[in-house]
């Protein structure tokens, strides 16, 4: 075949410099690059290190919709329920408890610890009394209605009780709170008055009975004469009656002074709107629960989902090989040549990064093998654009299609794939199979699809062909089939200098990556680097930038 470039566009015709053949786009194996105006341009992009906190933050940011869903699932119902609630107003009155004479008579001999425990129990008993039916009945009677909000008793500092009422209006809350406080104080005063009267009557009865006993003993002494026993009995009775008389005097004084067991020390003011405060508390609680729910869901999904999407995912999945480049998922590249025509767009920069990584790799890097894990990861596109980028930098380049099952390099470049590598191994001249695109870039298509591709790849003829290509070209880029479809890539690896594994972002899992690298390990061949294809672009203000490797 003549070495002069022919008219581009149809099968069998190489793409000439400046032609407008089909584009080479990331992830699209059916487009051909425009190889016009090859320019010497070096773009060096260093991969920044990423802290563990930043890495976790990026991982969770990909699951942000779980956080949003968690928040919406709790906050929205909370807001709706809060808005549907009737307005509530709260009013509070304060009542102080006083120790009555009845309490002193009943519990005055207890020690300090028991009295403190008794005080706590007394407050709780008073709260139960306040919230009981007796006081409520009096409140309903005073207000003339049975549809009255109930009061809540709350123990406060010291011996005080807060009488809290919530109602639909501020005025109603204030009225009911004050009525409850007054009704409770009055009921307790009535109860203590009744108990005092009962105690007074009982003491008077005991005094009268005691005086009668003393009178009988004195009558016996007058008739029979005094005895020591009777004198002692009279003295004991007199002492008891004296004590009872003192208690009776105190009870009568308490009745005269009207000392009440409880007193209202703060009337309820106009009720405060508690709906807003409750809504705020509900929203804060719902926000916390929703955030926790979304965060837990995001973490669980992130742990379970091992699909590789970013450079961070790639670093966690496997750290044994050098990261070479992240090629963005850039749909606009479908209308132009990624490596040349749009020289500063993210896709073009990514291919130049890949090229520079290859050129700066320590040791030999003349023969570069490109393979992938699964079909559709874009290895053919990466191989084609790497070849164009290497030719752009300078030196002679040949792109070889060694995917003998589903060859596509000739389709990508828009050339005739009838004659190619298989035919050269069968005895045809290499010069006839090489398809020049310009003075620096040539293509060696697969040619006739063989019945046994693996046997052909494993044969000695391929090694001799690769050696010949080494002598003729500065750079040899070999496109090989996916590892999950055939072992050809692993068999070819010893013939090259570098093995680059293309990982499809969003489609390849960490388990698949481990299986692929294990296959190379079985043949004692190392994967030198990864290329993450169809990586998402992260936006920055006023411009677009590539989500570069962060390994």
Short mmCIF file of C-alpha atoms in Angstrom, two decimals:
data_model
loop_
_atom_site.label_atom_id
_atom_site.label_comp_id
_atom_site.label_asym_id
_atom_site.label_seq_id
_atom_site.Cartn_x
_atom_site.Cartn_y
_atom_site.Cartn_z
CA UNK A 1 0.00 0.00 0.00
CA UNK A 2 1.25 3.49 -0.80
CA UNK A 3 2.59 5.49 2.10
CA UNK A 4 1.05 8.75 0.93
CA UNK A 5 -1.98 9.73 3.08
CA UNK A 6 -5.25 9.29 1.25
CA UNK A 7 -8.61 11.03 1.52
CA UNK A 8 -10.19 10.47 4.95
CA UNK A 9 -13.66 9.44 5.90
CA UNK A 10 -14.31 6.06 4.28
CA UNK A 11 -13.08 2.61 5.33
CA UNK A 12 -9.71 1.82 3.84
CA UNK A 13 -8.60 5.46 3.79
CA UNK A 14 -6.12 6.83 6.35
CA UNK A 15 -6.88 10.11 8.07
CA UNK A 16 -4.67 12.91 6.75
CA UNK A 17 -3.38 15.83 8.77
CA UNK A 18 -6.04 18.50 8.98
CA UNK A 19 -8.86 16.10 7.98
CA UNK A 20 -12.22 16.08 9.73
CA UNK A 21 -12.63 12.38 10.33
CA UNK A 22 -14.71 10.97 13.16
CA UNK A 23 -13.59 12.06 16.62
CA UNK A 24 -11.83 10.10 19.30
CA UNK A 25 -13.97 10.65 22.42
CA UNK A 26 -13.54 9.15 25.87
CA UNK A 27 -15.47 5.93 26.16
CA UNK A 28 -16.43 5.98 22.43
CA UNK A 29 -14.61 3.33 20.42
CA UNK A 30 -16.25 4.23 17.08
CA UNK A 31 -14.79 7.68 16.47
CA UNK A 32 -11.59 8.73 14.66
CA UNK A 33 -9.31 11.59 15.61
CA UNK A 34 -8.47 14.58 13.50
CA UNK A 35 -4.67 14.47 13.65
CA UNK A 36 -4.09 17.95 12.18
CA UNK A 37 -1.54 20.39 13.50
CA UNK A 38 0.45 18.09 15.77
CA UNK A 39 2.01 20.43 18.31
CA UNK A 40 4.79 19.94 20.81
CA UNK A 41 3.17 20.76 24.09
CA UNK A 42 4.02 19.29 27.49
CA UNK A 43 1.34 19.45 30.15
CA UNK A 44 2.56 18.21 33.53
CA UNK A 45 -0.07 17.74 36.21
CA UNK A 46 1.00 16.42 39.57
CA UNK A 47 -1.44 14.31 41.54
CA UNK A 48 -2.12 16.05 44.88
CA UNK A 49 -2.21 14.04 48.05
CA UNK A 50 -5.54 13.75 49.74
CA UNK A 51 -6.04 13.52 53.49
CA UNK A 52 -8.20 10.81 55.00
CA UNK A 53 -10.77 13.38 56.09
CA UNK A 54 -10.96 14.85 52.58
CA UNK A 55 -11.27 11.38 51.08
CA UNK A 56 -14.14 10.45 53.39
CA UNK A 57 -15.79 13.80 52.70
CA UNK A 58 -15.65 13.22 48.96
CA UNK A 59 -17.05 9.72 49.33
CA UNK A 60 -19.96 10.94 51.43
CA UNK A 61 -20.56 13.87 49.08
CA UNK A 62 -21.32 11.32 46.36
CA UNK A 63 -24.00 9.94 48.66
CA UNK A 64 -25.41 13.37 49.48
CA UNK A 65 -28.80 12.37 48.16
CA UNK A 66 -29.06 9.90 51.02
CA UNK A 67 -28.52 12.80 53.40
CA UNK A 68 -31.12 14.85 51.55
CA UNK A 69 -33.58 11.94 51.59
CA UNK A 70 -33.01 11.36 55.30
CA UNK A 71 -33.60 15.02 56.09
CA UNK A 72 -36.71 15.24 53.92
CA UNK A 73 -38.16 12.06 55.42
CA UNK A 74 -38.06 13.54 58.91
CA UNK A 75 -38.15 17.32 58.56
CA UNK A 76 -41.09 17.55 56.15
CA UNK A 77 -43.47 15.39 58.25
CA UNK A 78 -42.36 17.28 61.37
CA UNK A 79 -43.11 20.63 59.73
CA UNK A 80 -46.49 19.45 58.45
CA UNK A 81 -47.52 18.06 61.83
CA UNK A 82 -46.32 21.19 63.60
CA UNK A 83 -48.24 23.44 61.23
CA UNK A 84 -51.39 21.36 61.56
CA UNK A 85 -51.33 21.67 65.35
CA UNK A 86 -53.56 24.28 66.91
CA UNK A 87 -51.86 27.29 68.42
CA UNK A 88 -50.92 26.73 72.05
CA UNK A 89 -50.32 29.24 74.81
CA UNK A 90 -48.78 28.45 78.16
CA UNK A 91 -49.33 30.14 81.51
CA UNK A 92 -47.75 29.27 84.86
CA UNK A 93 -48.62 30.09 88.45
CA UNK A 94 -46.31 29.33 91.39
CA UNK A 95 -47.45 27.85 94.71
CA UNK A 96 -45.27 27.47 97.81
CA UNK A 97 -45.90 24.70 100.34
CA UNK A 98 -45.77 25.41 104.07
CA UNK A 99 -45.20 22.96 106.91
CA UNK A 100 -48.35 22.74 109.03
CA UNK A 101 -48.75 21.83 112.67
CA UNK A 102 -50.29 18.56 111.57
CA UNK A 103 -47.04 17.77 109.73
CA UNK A 104 -44.99 18.62 112.81
CA UNK A 105 -47.15 16.46 115.05
CA UNK A 106 -47.00 13.57 112.62
CA UNK A 107 -43.37 13.62 111.42
CA UNK A 108 -41.47 15.90 113.80
CA UNK A 109 -39.52 13.06 115.45
CA UNK A 110 -37.92 11.82 112.19
CA UNK A 111 -34.18 12.28 111.61
CA UNK A 112 -32.79 14.69 108.98
CA UNK A 113 -32.35 12.10 106.18
CA UNK A 114 -35.86 10.77 106.61
CA UNK A 115 -37.27 14.28 106.68
CA UNK A 116 -35.53 15.14 103.38
CA UNK A 117 -36.95 12.03 101.76
CA UNK A 118 -40.31 12.90 103.26
CA UNK A 119 -40.13 16.41 101.78
CA UNK A 120 -39.61 15.00 98.28
CA UNK A 121 -42.48 12.57 98.67
CA UNK A 122 -44.63 15.34 100.08
CA UNK A 123 -44.06 17.50 96.98
CA UNK A 124 -44.99 14.60 94.69
CA UNK A 125 -48.09 13.91 96.78
CA UNK A 126 -49.09 17.56 96.52
CA UNK A 127 -48.63 17.44 92.72
CA UNK A 128 -50.88 14.37 92.58
CA UNK A 129 -53.42 16.18 94.72
CA UNK A 130 -53.23 19.22 92.41
CA UNK A 131 -53.82 17.08 89.32
CA UNK A 132 -56.51 14.99 91.00
CA UNK A 133 -60.24 14.95 90.46
CA UNK A 134 -61.07 16.91 93.60
CA UNK A 135 -59.22 20.06 92.53
CA UNK A 136 -60.31 19.67 88.90
CA UNK A 137 -63.92 19.40 89.97
CA UNK A 138 -63.58 22.63 91.91
CA UNK A 139 -61.95 24.31 88.87
CA UNK A 140 -64.79 23.20 86.59
CA UNK A 141 -67.26 24.43 89.14
CA UNK A 142 -65.54 27.81 89.45
CA UNK A 143 -65.28 28.26 85.67
CA UNK A 144 -68.72 26.83 84.97
CA UNK A 145 -67.45 24.43 82.31
CA UNK A 146 -66.24 20.85 82.09
CA UNK A 147 -64.21 21.61 78.94
CA UNK A 148 -61.23 22.95 80.82
CA UNK A 149 -57.56 22.21 80.01
CA UNK A 150 -55.85 20.11 82.64
CA UNK A 151 -53.01 21.52 84.69
CA UNK A 152 -49.59 20.04 85.07
CA UNK A 153 -47.76 20.25 88.37
CA UNK A 154 -44.00 20.63 88.20
CA UNK A 155 -41.70 20.43 91.20
CA UNK A 156 -39.51 23.53 91.42
CA UNK A 157 -36.79 24.73 93.75
CA UNK A 158 -37.48 24.23 97.44
CA UNK A 159 -41.07 23.49 98.40
CA UNK A 160 -42.61 25.19 95.37
CA UNK A 161 -44.86 23.82 92.66
CA UNK A 162 -45.34 25.35 89.22
CA UNK A 163 -48.94 25.08 88.00
CA UNK A 164 -48.68 24.94 84.19
CA UNK A 165 -51.61 25.11 81.79
CA UNK A 166 -51.61 25.09 77.98
CA UNK A 167 -54.64 26.33 76.08
CA UNK A 168 -55.77 27.65 72.70
CA UNK A 169 -55.65 31.28 73.81
CA UNK A 170 -53.36 33.22 76.10
CA UNK A 171 -56.28 34.47 78.22
CA UNK A 172 -57.70 31.00 78.75
CA UNK A 173 -54.32 29.61 79.77
CA UNK A 174 -53.87 32.43 82.30
CA UNK A 175 -57.39 32.02 83.71
CA UNK A 176 -57.19 28.26 84.11
CA UNK A 177 -53.70 28.37 85.66
CA UNK A 178 -54.77 30.91 88.28
CA UNK A 179 -58.04 29.05 88.94
CA UNK A 180 -56.16 25.78 89.42
CA UNK A 181 -53.71 27.41 91.83
CA UNK A 182 -56.47 29.04 93.86
CA UNK A 183 -58.60 25.88 93.88
CA UNK A 184 -55.65 23.80 95.06
CA UNK A 185 -54.76 26.23 97.86
CA UNK A 186 -58.37 26.42 98.97
CA UNK A 187 -58.84 22.64 98.89
CA UNK A 188 -55.68 22.04 100.88
CA UNK A 189 -56.67 24.73 103.39
CA UNK A 190 -60.07 23.13 103.79
CA UNK A 191 -58.49 19.74 104.25
CA UNK A 192 -56.04 20.99 106.90
CA UNK A 193 -58.83 22.87 108.69
CA UNK A 194 -60.89 19.70 108.84
CA UNK A 195 -57.93 17.70 110.12
CA UNK A 196 -57.18 20.40 112.72
CA UNK A 197 -60.77 20.38 113.96
CA UNK A 198 -60.73 16.61 114.23
CA UNK A 199 -57.42 16.74 116.12
CA UNK A 200 -58.77 19.45 118.47
CA UNK A 201 -61.89 17.45 119.27
CA UNK A 202 -59.81 14.34 119.89
CA UNK A 203 -57.42 16.20 122.20
CA UNK A 204 -60.27 17.73 124.17
CA UNK A 205 -61.78 14.27 124.57
CA UNK A 206 -58.45 12.84 125.75
CA UNK A 207 -58.03 15.71 128.25
CA UNK A 208 -61.51 15.17 129.65
CA UNK A 209 -60.96 11.43 130.01
CA UNK A 210 -57.61 12.03 131.69
CA UNK A 211 -59.09 14.43 134.20
CA UNK A 212 -61.80 11.89 135.02
CA UNK A 213 -59.15 9.20 135.68
CA UNK A 214 -57.20 11.56 137.95
CA UNK A 215 -60.40 12.42 139.85
CA UNK A 216 -61.17 8.72 140.49
CA UNK A 217 -57.64 8.07 141.75
CA UNK A 218 -57.81 11.08 144.10
CA UNK A 219 -61.18 9.84 145.41
CA UNK A 220 -59.61 6.45 146.17
CA UNK A 221 -56.73 8.19 147.97
CA UNK A 222 -59.21 10.14 150.11
CA UNK A 223 -61.08 6.96 151.05
CA UNK A 224 -58.23 4.49 151.53
CA UNK A 225 -55.23 6.75 151.94
CA UNK A 226 -52.46 7.51 149.48
CA UNK A 227 -50.25 4.83 148.11
CA UNK A 228 -46.98 5.33 146.17
CA UNK A 229 -48.42 3.65 143.11
CA UNK A 230 -51.42 5.98 142.95
CA UNK A 231 -49.23 9.04 143.47
CA UNK A 232 -46.97 7.93 140.58
CA UNK A 233 -49.96 7.26 138.31
CA UNK A 234 -51.39 10.71 139.02
CA UNK A 235 -48.03 12.32 138.22
CA UNK A 236 -47.78 10.41 134.91
CA UNK A 237 -51.31 11.37 133.90
CA UNK A 238 -50.74 15.01 134.79
CA UNK A 239 -47.61 15.12 132.64
CA UNK A 240 -49.44 13.58 129.64
CA UNK A 241 -52.38 15.92 130.02
CA UNK A 242 -50.04 18.90 130.22
CA UNK A 243 -48.47 17.92 126.89
CA UNK A 244 -51.85 17.37 125.29
CA UNK A 245 -53.02 20.73 126.55
CA UNK A 246 -50.00 22.42 124.98
CA UNK A 247 -50.74 20.77 121.63
CA UNK A 248 -54.37 21.79 121.88
CA UNK A 249 -53.33 25.36 122.55
CA UNK A 250 -51.11 25.37 119.43
CA UNK A 251 -53.93 23.94 117.32
CA UNK A 252 -56.33 26.55 118.54
CA UNK A 253 -53.74 29.26 117.82
CA UNK A 254 -53.22 27.92 114.30
CA UNK A 255 -56.97 28.01 113.73
CA UNK A 256 -57.11 31.57 115.02
CA UNK A 257 -54.21 32.69 112.77
CA UNK A 258 -55.60 30.81 109.73
CA UNK A 259 -52.15 29.39 108.75
CA UNK A 260 -52.67 27.76 105.36
CA UNK A 261 -50.62 24.81 104.09
CA UNK A 262 -50.02 26.43 100.67
CA UNK A 263 -49.99 29.89 99.20
CA UNK A 264 -49.90 31.35 95.69
CA UNK A 265 -46.75 33.44 95.46
CA UNK A 266 -46.93 34.22 91.71
CA UNK A 267 -50.10 34.52 89.67
CA UNK A 268 -50.02 33.42 86.05
CA UNK A 269 -49.45 36.19 83.55
CA UNK A 270 -50.80 36.29 80.00
CA UNK A 271 -50.02 32.99 78.30
CA UNK A 272 -46.93 32.75 76.11
CA UNK A 273 -47.06 31.28 72.62
CA UNK A 274 -45.30 27.92 72.89
CA UNK A 275 -46.13 26.80 69.35
CA UNK A 276 -43.07 28.50 67.84
CA UNK A 277 -40.76 27.11 70.49
CA UNK A 278 -42.24 23.64 70.08
CA UNK A 279 -41.90 23.91 66.31
CA UNK A 280 -38.26 24.89 66.67
CA UNK A 281 -37.58 21.97 69.03
CA UNK A 282 -39.38 19.57 66.70
CA UNK A 283 -37.43 20.85 63.71
CA UNK A 284 -34.11 20.55 65.53
CA UNK A 285 -34.96 17.00 66.62
CA UNK A 286 -36.17 16.06 63.13
CA UNK A 287 -33.05 17.61 61.62
CA UNK A 288 -30.80 15.62 63.94
CA UNK A 289 -32.67 12.36 63.33
CA UNK A 290 -32.81 12.91 59.57
CA UNK A 291 -29.13 13.79 59.38
CA UNK A 292 -28.21 10.72 61.41
CA UNK A 293 -30.48 8.52 59.27
CA UNK A 294 -29.06 9.89 56.03
CA UNK A 295 -25.49 9.65 57.28
CA UNK A 296 -25.91 6.04 58.39
CA UNK A 297 -27.54 5.17 55.05
CA UNK A 298 -24.74 6.89 53.12
CA UNK A 299 -22.05 5.07 55.12
CA UNK A 300 -23.76 1.69 54.72
CA UNK A 301 -24.19 2.15 50.97
CA UNK A 302 -20.62 3.38 50.64
CA UNK A 303 -19.34 0.29 52.43
CA UNK A 304 -21.52 -2.10 50.42
CA UNK A 305 -21.06 -0.36 47.06
CA UNK A 306 -17.50 -1.05 45.83
CA UNK A 307 -17.94 0.43 42.35
CA UNK A 308 -14.98 2.60 41.39
CA UNK A 309 -16.00 6.12 40.42
CA UNK A 310 -13.16 8.43 41.43
CA UNK A 311 -9.43 8.43 41.92
CA UNK A 312 -9.99 8.02 45.65
CA UNK A 313 -12.01 4.87 45.00
CA UNK A 314 -9.23 3.58 42.76
CA UNK A 315 -6.64 4.27 45.45
CA UNK A 316 -8.64 2.35 48.06
CA UNK A 317 -9.28 -0.54 45.68
CA UNK A 318 -5.66 -1.11 44.78
CA UNK A 319 -2.47 0.74 45.66
CA UNK A 320 0.07 -1.54 44.02
CA UNK A 321 0.38 0.31 40.72
CA UNK A 322 1.14 3.85 39.69
CA UNK A 323 -1.82 6.09 38.78
CA UNK A 324 -1.41 7.52 35.32
CA UNK A 325 -4.47 9.62 34.46
CA UNK A 326 -8.18 10.23 34.92
CA UNK A 327 -9.91 10.74 31.59
CA UNK A 328 -13.12 12.75 32.06
CA UNK A 329 -16.54 11.85 30.81
CA UNK A 330 -16.73 14.78 28.42
CA UNK A 331 -19.65 14.51 25.92
CA UNK A 332 -18.44 17.57 24.02
CA UNK A 333 -15.42 15.56 22.89
CA UNK A 334 -17.73 13.61 20.58
CA UNK A 335 -17.61 16.51 18.13
CA UNK A 336 -13.85 17.02 18.05
CA UNK A 337 -10.46 15.32 18.28
CA UNK A 338 -9.78 14.95 21.97
CA UNK A 339 -5.98 14.91 21.92
CA UNK A 340 -5.38 17.67 19.38
CA UNK A 341 -8.21 19.79 18.13
CA UNK A 342 -9.45 21.04 21.53
CA UNK A 343 -5.95 21.38 22.93
CA UNK A 344 -6.83 22.76 26.38
CA UNK A 345 -10.10 21.03 27.22
CA UNK A 346 -10.14 18.49 30.09
CA UNK A 347 -10.07 15.43 27.82
CA UNK A 348 -7.07 16.72 25.88
CA UNK A 349 -5.25 17.59 29.08
CA UNK A 350 -6.01 14.12 30.45
CA UNK A 351 -4.44 12.41 27.42
CA UNK A 352 -1.39 14.64 27.69
CA UNK A 353 -1.13 13.77 31.38
CA UNK A 354 -1.26 10.09 30.39
CA UNK A 355 1.40 10.65 27.74
CA UNK A 356 3.69 12.50 30.15
CA UNK A 357 3.26 9.80 32.76
CA UNK A 358 4.32 7.21 30.19
CA UNK A 359 7.32 9.26 29.05
CA UNK A 360 8.52 9.93 32.60
CA UNK A 361 8.15 6.35 33.80
CA UNK A 362 11.49 5.04 35.09
CA UNK A 363 12.91 2.29 32.93
CA UNK A 364 11.86 1.19 29.43
CA UNK A 365 8.53 2.50 28.19
CA UNK A 366 8.77 2.07 24.43
CA UNK A 367 6.04 -0.61 24.15
CA UNK A 368 2.86 0.27 26.04
CA UNK A 369 0.07 -2.27 26.35
CA UNK A 370 -3.47 -0.98 26.97
CA UNK A 371 -6.09 -3.36 28.32
CA UNK A 372 -9.24 -3.19 30.39
CA UNK A 373 -11.27 -5.34 32.72
CA UNK A 374 -14.60 -5.52 30.89
CA UNK A 375 -15.93 -4.74 27.45
CA UNK A 376 -16.85 -1.08 27.04
CA UNK A 377 -14.35 0.36 29.53
CA UNK A 378 -12.81 2.37 26.68
CA UNK A 379 -9.38 0.76 26.31
CA UNK A 380 -9.45 1.16 22.50
CA UNK A 381 -10.22 4.85 22.78
CA UNK A 382 -7.46 5.32 25.37
CA UNK A 383 -4.98 3.49 23.14
CA UNK A 384 -5.90 5.57 20.07
CA UNK A 385 -5.68 8.91 21.87
CA UNK A 386 -2.44 7.95 23.64
CA UNK A 387 -0.94 7.19 20.22
CA UNK A 388 -2.07 10.58 18.90
CA UNK A 389 -0.73 12.35 22.02
CA UNK A 390 2.66 10.59 21.71
CA UNK A 391 2.89 11.56 18.05
CA UNK A 392 1.98 15.12 19.00
CA UNK A 393 4.94 15.18 21.39
CA UNK A 394 7.36 13.91 18.75
CA UNK A 395 8.85 10.63 17.58
CA UNK A 396 7.35 7.89 15.47
CA UNK A 397 4.33 6.02 16.83
CA UNK A 398 2.41 2.93 15.79
CA UNK A 399 -0.94 1.92 17.29
CA UNK A 400 -1.41 -1.86 17.08
CA UNK A 401 -4.79 -3.59 17.31
CA UNK A 402 -4.21 -6.88 19.13
CA UNK A 403 -7.86 -7.37 20.05
CA UNK A 404 -8.29 -10.23 17.62
CA UNK A 405 -11.85 -11.01 18.72
CA UNK A 406 -13.53 -7.62 18.31
CA UNK A 407 -10.96 -5.37 16.58
CA UNK A 408 -11.93 -1.69 16.51
CA UNK A 409 -8.78 0.38 16.07
CA UNK A 410 -9.35 0.62 12.30
CA UNK A 411 -12.89 1.87 12.96
CA UNK A 412 -11.66 4.45 15.43
CA UNK A 413 -9.17 5.88 12.94
CA UNK A 414 -11.46 5.40 9.94
CA UNK A 415 -9.06 3.19 7.98
CA UNK A 416 -9.34 -0.13 6.17
CA UNK A 417 -8.89 -3.06 8.56
CA UNK A 418 -8.87 -5.81 5.93
CA UNK A 419 -5.09 -6.28 6.06
CA UNK A 420 -3.35 -6.22 9.41
CA UNK A 421 -1.46 -7.98 12.18
CA UNK A 422 -2.95 -11.44 11.60
CA UNK A 423 -1.96 -11.27 7.94
CA UNK A 424 1.60 -10.19 8.81
CA UNK A 425 1.92 -13.17 11.15
CA UNK A 426 0.65 -15.33 8.28
CA UNK A 427 3.46 -14.12 5.98
CA UNK A 428 2.36 -10.79 4.45
CA UNK A 429 4.75 -7.87 4.45
CA UNK A 430 4.58 -5.53 7.41
CA UNK A 431 5.01 -2.50 5.15
CA UNK A 432 1.80 -3.39 3.35
CA UNK A 433 -0.18 -3.67 6.58
CA UNK A 434 1.04 -0.44 8.19
CA UNK A 435 -1.41 2.43 7.56
CA UNK A 436 0.23 5.87 7.86
CA UNK A 437 -1.87 8.74 9.17
CA UNK A 438 0.98 11.25 8.87
CA UNK A 439 4.75 11.35 9.07
CA UNK A 440 4.79 10.31 12.76
CA UNK A 441 1.66 8.20 13.35
CA UNK A 442 0.81 4.82 11.80
CA UNK A 443 -1.78 2.14 12.53
CA UNK A 444 -1.49 -1.63 12.37
CA UNK A 445 -5.04 -3.02 12.25
CA UNK A 446 -5.96 -6.53 13.41
CA UNK A 447 -6.67 -7.79 9.93
CA UNK A 448 -8.49 -11.05 9.31
CA UNK A 449 -10.09 -12.39 12.50
CA UNK A 450 -8.40 -15.77 13.23
CA UNK A 451 -10.25 -18.91 14.40
CA UNK A 452 -7.92 -19.26 17.43
CA UNK A 453 -6.87 -15.80 18.66
CA UNK A 454 -5.28 -17.08 21.88
CA UNK A 455 -3.10 -19.60 20.02
CA UNK A 456 -1.94 -16.89 17.64
CA UNK A 457 -1.11 -14.51 20.49
CA UNK A 458 0.82 -17.19 22.37
CA UNK A 459 2.85 -18.16 19.29
CA UNK A 460 6.46 -17.06 18.64
CA UNK A 461 5.51 -14.94 15.63
CA UNK A 462 3.99 -12.17 17.75
CA UNK A 463 7.18 -11.69 19.77
CA UNK A 464 9.20 -11.32 16.54
CA UNK A 465 6.66 -8.80 15.23
CA UNK A 466 6.85 -6.72 18.42
CA UNK A 467 10.64 -6.73 18.21
CA UNK A 468 10.43 -5.49 14.62
CA UNK A 469 8.06 -2.69 15.65
CA UNK A 470 10.53 -1.73 18.39
CA UNK A 471 13.23 -1.28 15.75
CA UNK A 472 11.02 0.80 13.48
CA UNK A 473 9.14 3.08 15.92
CA UNK A 474 9.95 5.16 18.96
CA UNK A 475 6.64 4.26 20.59
CA UNK A 476 4.43 1.18 20.18
CA UNK A 477 0.90 1.30 21.65
CA UNK A 478 -0.85 -2.09 21.73
CA UNK A 479 -4.60 -2.38 22.25
CA UNK A 480 -5.51 -5.77 23.80
CA UNK A 481 -8.89 -7.33 24.65
CA UNK A 482 -10.54 -7.08 28.10
CA UNK A 483 -9.28 -9.48 30.75
CA UNK A 484 -12.74 -10.86 31.51
CA UNK A 485 -13.28 -11.93 27.90
CA UNK A 486 -9.89 -13.57 27.18
CA UNK A 487 -6.39 -14.21 28.54
CA UNK A 488 -4.77 -12.56 25.53
CA UNK A 489 -3.85 -9.40 27.48
CA UNK A 490 -2.07 -11.38 30.17
CA UNK A 491 -0.19 -13.43 27.54
CA UNK A 492 0.95 -10.32 25.66
CA UNK A 493 2.10 -8.47 28.79
CA UNK A 494 5.64 -9.99 28.91
CA UNK A 495 6.32 -8.63 25.42
CA UNK A 496 5.83 -4.99 26.41
CA UNK A 497 7.48 -2.49 28.73
CA UNK A 498 4.40 -1.00 30.40
CA UNK A 499 0.97 -2.45 31.15
CA UNK A 500 -1.79 0.11 31.65
CA UNK A 501 -5.14 -1.12 32.91
CA UNK A 502 -8.18 0.97 31.94
CA UNK A 503 -10.86 1.09 34.63
CA UNK A 504 -14.36 2.16 33.62
CA UNK A 505 -15.61 4.69 36.17
CA UNK A 506 -19.05 3.74 37.47
CA UNK A 507 -18.97 0.25 35.96
CA UNK A 508 -15.91 -1.51 37.42
CA UNK A 509 -16.02 -2.83 40.97
CA UNK A 510 -13.13 -3.33 43.35
CA UNK A 511 -13.71 -7.09 43.21
CA UNK A 512 -13.33 -7.06 39.42
CA UNK A 513 -10.15 -5.05 39.74
CA UNK A 514 -8.69 -7.54 42.22
CA UNK A 515 -9.54 -10.46 39.93
CA UNK A 516 -7.89 -8.71 36.98
CA UNK A 517 -4.66 -7.92 38.81
CA UNK A 518 -4.57 -11.43 40.25
CA UNK A 519 -4.55 -12.82 36.71
CA UNK A 520 -1.42 -10.79 35.93
CA UNK A 521 0.14 -11.85 39.22
CA UNK A 522 -0.28 -15.50 38.22
CA UNK A 523 1.97 -14.81 35.20
CA UNK A 524 4.43 -12.77 37.26
CA UNK A 525 3.53 -9.65 35.30
CA UNK A 526 2.93 -6.38 37.12
CA UNK A 527 0.30 -3.82 36.18
CA UNK A 528 2.31 -0.61 35.96
CA UNK A 529 -0.53 1.86 36.14
CA UNK A 530 -4.22 2.59 35.93
CA UNK A 531 -6.26 4.90 33.73
CA UNK A 532 -9.69 5.80 35.10
CA UNK A 533 -11.95 6.41 32.12
CA UNK A 534 -15.19 8.43 32.06
CA UNK A 535 -14.36 10.12 35.35
CA UNK A 536 -16.73 12.87 36.41
CA UNK A 537 -15.64 16.48 36.18
CA UNK A 538 -15.77 18.64 39.29
CA UNK A 539 -16.78 22.24 38.72
CA UNK A 540 -14.95 25.31 39.92
CA UNK A 541 -16.06 28.94 39.75
CA UNK A 542 -15.79 30.35 36.25
CA UNK A 543 -14.01 27.34 34.74
CA UNK A 544 -13.93 23.56 34.53
CA UNK A 545 -11.15 21.45 35.97
CA UNK A 546 -10.27 17.78 35.80
CA UNK A 547 -10.81 15.60 38.84
CA UNK A 548 -7.20 14.50 38.85
CA UNK A 549 -5.72 11.44 40.52
CA UNK A 550 -5.50 11.82 44.27
CA UNK A 551 -3.63 8.63 45.08
#
